[in-house]
Tab-separated table of C-alpha atoms in Angstrom:
chain	number	residue	atom	x	y	z
A	71	MET	CA	9.627	0.507	-7.392
A	72	PRO	CA	8.502	3.486	-9.473
A	73	GLY	CA	4.890	3.385	-10.603
A	74	SER	CA	1.421	4.857	-10.403
A	75	PRO	CA	-0.141	5.619	-7.003
A	76	VAL	CA	-2.983	3.513	-5.587
A	77	THR	CA	-6.108	4.255	-3.569
A	78	VAL	CA	-8.823	2.516	-1.546
A	79	GLY	CA	-9.709	-0.838	-3.109
A	80	ALA	CA	-6.225	-1.683	-4.401
A	81	ALA	CA	-5.224	-5.330	-3.968
A	82	VAL	CA	-2.232	-6.173	-1.763
A	83	LEU	CA	-0.327	-9.331	-0.796
A	84	VAL	CA	1.831	-9.873	2.304
A	85	THR	CA	4.534	-12.560	2.327
A	86	PRO	CA	4.926	-14.347	4.671
A	87	GLY	CA	1.456	-13.948	6.075
A	88	ALA	CA	0.256	-14.290	9.664
A	89	ALA	CA	0.333	-18.106	9.470
A	90	GLY	CA	3.289	-18.415	7.084
A	91	ALA	CA	1.547	-18.661	3.705
A	92	PRO	CA	1.002	-15.364	1.794
A	93	ASP	CA	-2.140	-13.426	2.784
A	94	SER	CA	-4.164	-11.258	0.383
A	95	GLY	CA	-6.130	-8.136	1.142
A	96	THR	CA	-7.303	-4.680	0.154
A	97	ILE	CA	-6.481	-1.108	1.097
A	98	VAL	CA	-9.556	0.064	3.024
A	99	ALA	CA	-8.644	3.451	4.524
A	100	VAL	CA	-6.381	6.394	3.695
A	101	LEU	CA	-5.836	8.627	6.701
A	102	PRO	CA	-5.973	12.427	6.273
A	103	PRO	CA	-4.428	14.675	5.235
A	104	HIS	CA	-4.335	13.264	1.724
A	105	VAL	CA	-3.971	14.239	-1.916
A	106	THR	CA	-6.369	13.037	-4.586
A	107	ALA	CA	-6.229	11.808	-8.158
A	108	GLY	CA	-9.500	11.545	-10.032
A	109	GLY	CA	-11.307	12.405	-6.789
A	110	MET	CA	-9.877	9.420	-4.886
A	111	PRO	CA	-7.437	9.789	-1.962
A	112	LEU	CA	-3.977	8.419	-2.753
A	113	ALA	CA	-2.634	5.813	-0.320
A	114	THR	CA	0.356	6.727	1.838
A	115	SER	CA	2.370	4.854	4.434
A	116	GLY	CA	0.142	4.436	7.464
A	117	SER	CA	-2.925	3.604	5.352
A	118	LEU	CA	-4.939	0.606	6.553
A	119	CYS	CA	-5.437	-2.732	4.833
A	120	THR	CA	-7.778	-5.575	5.654
A	121	MET	CA	-5.923	-8.839	5.112
A	122	VAL	CA	-7.384	-12.356	5.041
A	123	ASN	CA	-5.363	-15.147	6.625
A	124	SER	CA	-4.885	-17.700	3.851
A	125	VAL	CA	-4.848	-20.635	6.293
A	126	THR	CA	-7.771	-19.822	8.621
A	127	GLY	CA	-9.781	-17.281	6.585
A	128	VAL	CA	-9.832	-14.841	9.509
A	129	PRO	CA	-9.520	-11.145	8.529
A	130	TYR	CA	-7.009	-8.890	10.298
A	131	PRO	CA	-5.852	-5.256	9.976
A	132	LEU	CA	-2.438	-4.295	8.631
A	133	VAL	CA	-0.867	-0.831	8.602
A	134	ILE	CA	1.279	-0.039	5.538
A	135	GLY	CA	4.919	0.492	6.570
A	136	ALA	CA	6.968	3.652	6.050
A	137	LEU	CA	9.333	2.594	3.233
A	138	ALA	CA	7.540	3.500	-0.006
A	139	SER	CA	8.333	6.458	-2.308
A	140	SER	CA	11.420	8.449	-1.297
A	141	GLY	CA	10.444	11.504	-3.347
A	142	VAL	CA	6.717	12.076	-2.954
A	143	ARG	CA	5.502	12.687	0.589
A	144	VAL	CA	2.139	13.780	1.979
A	145	ALA	CA	2.414	15.247	5.490
A	146	GLY	CA	5.671	13.306	5.929
A	147	ARG	CA	4.208	9.972	4.761
A	148	ALA	CA	5.472	8.215	1.622
A	149	LEU	CA	3.196	7.695	-1.403
A	150	VAL	CA	2.240	4.031	-2.077
A	151	ARG	CA	2.540	2.847	-5.700
A	152	VAL	CA	1.744	-0.203	-7.826
A	153	GLY	CA	4.637	-2.657	-7.522
A	154	ASP	CA	5.987	-1.298	-4.216
A	155	ARG	CA	7.391	-3.900	-1.815
A	156	ILE	CA	6.988	-2.374	1.649
A	157	PRO	CA	8.152	-4.008	4.898
A	158	SER	CA	4.954	-4.264	6.972
A	159	PRO	CA	4.836	-6.820	9.810
A	160	PRO	CA	4.310	-9.775	9.565
A	161	GLY	CA	6.171	-9.660	6.214
A	162	VAL	CA	6.688	-7.645	3.044
A	163	LEU	CA	3.610	-6.043	1.475
A	164	LEU	CA	3.393	-6.157	-2.337
A	165	VAL	CA	1.009	-3.598	-3.856
A	166	LEU	CA	-0.759	-5.173	-6.849
A	167	GLY	CA	-3.094	-2.360	-7.949
A	168	PRO	CA	-4.996	-1.184	-9.930
A	169	PRO	CA	-3.570	2.342	-10.004
A	170	ALA	CA	-5.720	5.285	-8.939
A	171	ALA	CA	-4.775	7.290	-12.029
A	172	GLY	CA	-2.696	6.012	-14.924
A	173	CYS	CA	-1.754	9.565	-15.880
A	174	VAL	CA	0.164	10.060	-12.588
A	175	SER	CA	3.518	8.333	-12.174
A	176	ASP	CA	6.071	8.584	-9.371
A	177	ARG	CA	9.566	7.744	-10.668
A	178	TRP	CA	11.405	8.087	-7.328
A	179	PRO	CA	13.086	4.953	-5.926
A	180	PRO	CA	11.768	3.308	-2.759
């Protein structure tokens, strides 16, 4: 889904989660090399999220899958945007935001 890119601190939701119910989390790391907007590194596929199991409350890591923007790539990795639905085991990751920079918008399809 076209939209603005996100960075560290963006909220995410994976459905189904590790125990079946949706799990929420946050993007915590963007691996180099990266591009920046407003001084913050923009998230790409392969960035790390910390998710919280909605049933047990136990945190777990999740790597963002490869199917994000088809037009904007950083070192071969797709840019992650607000509204993207990215297959990332155990389910589909929905990127909630907020965007890193409202003045930057990627209009390429997933």
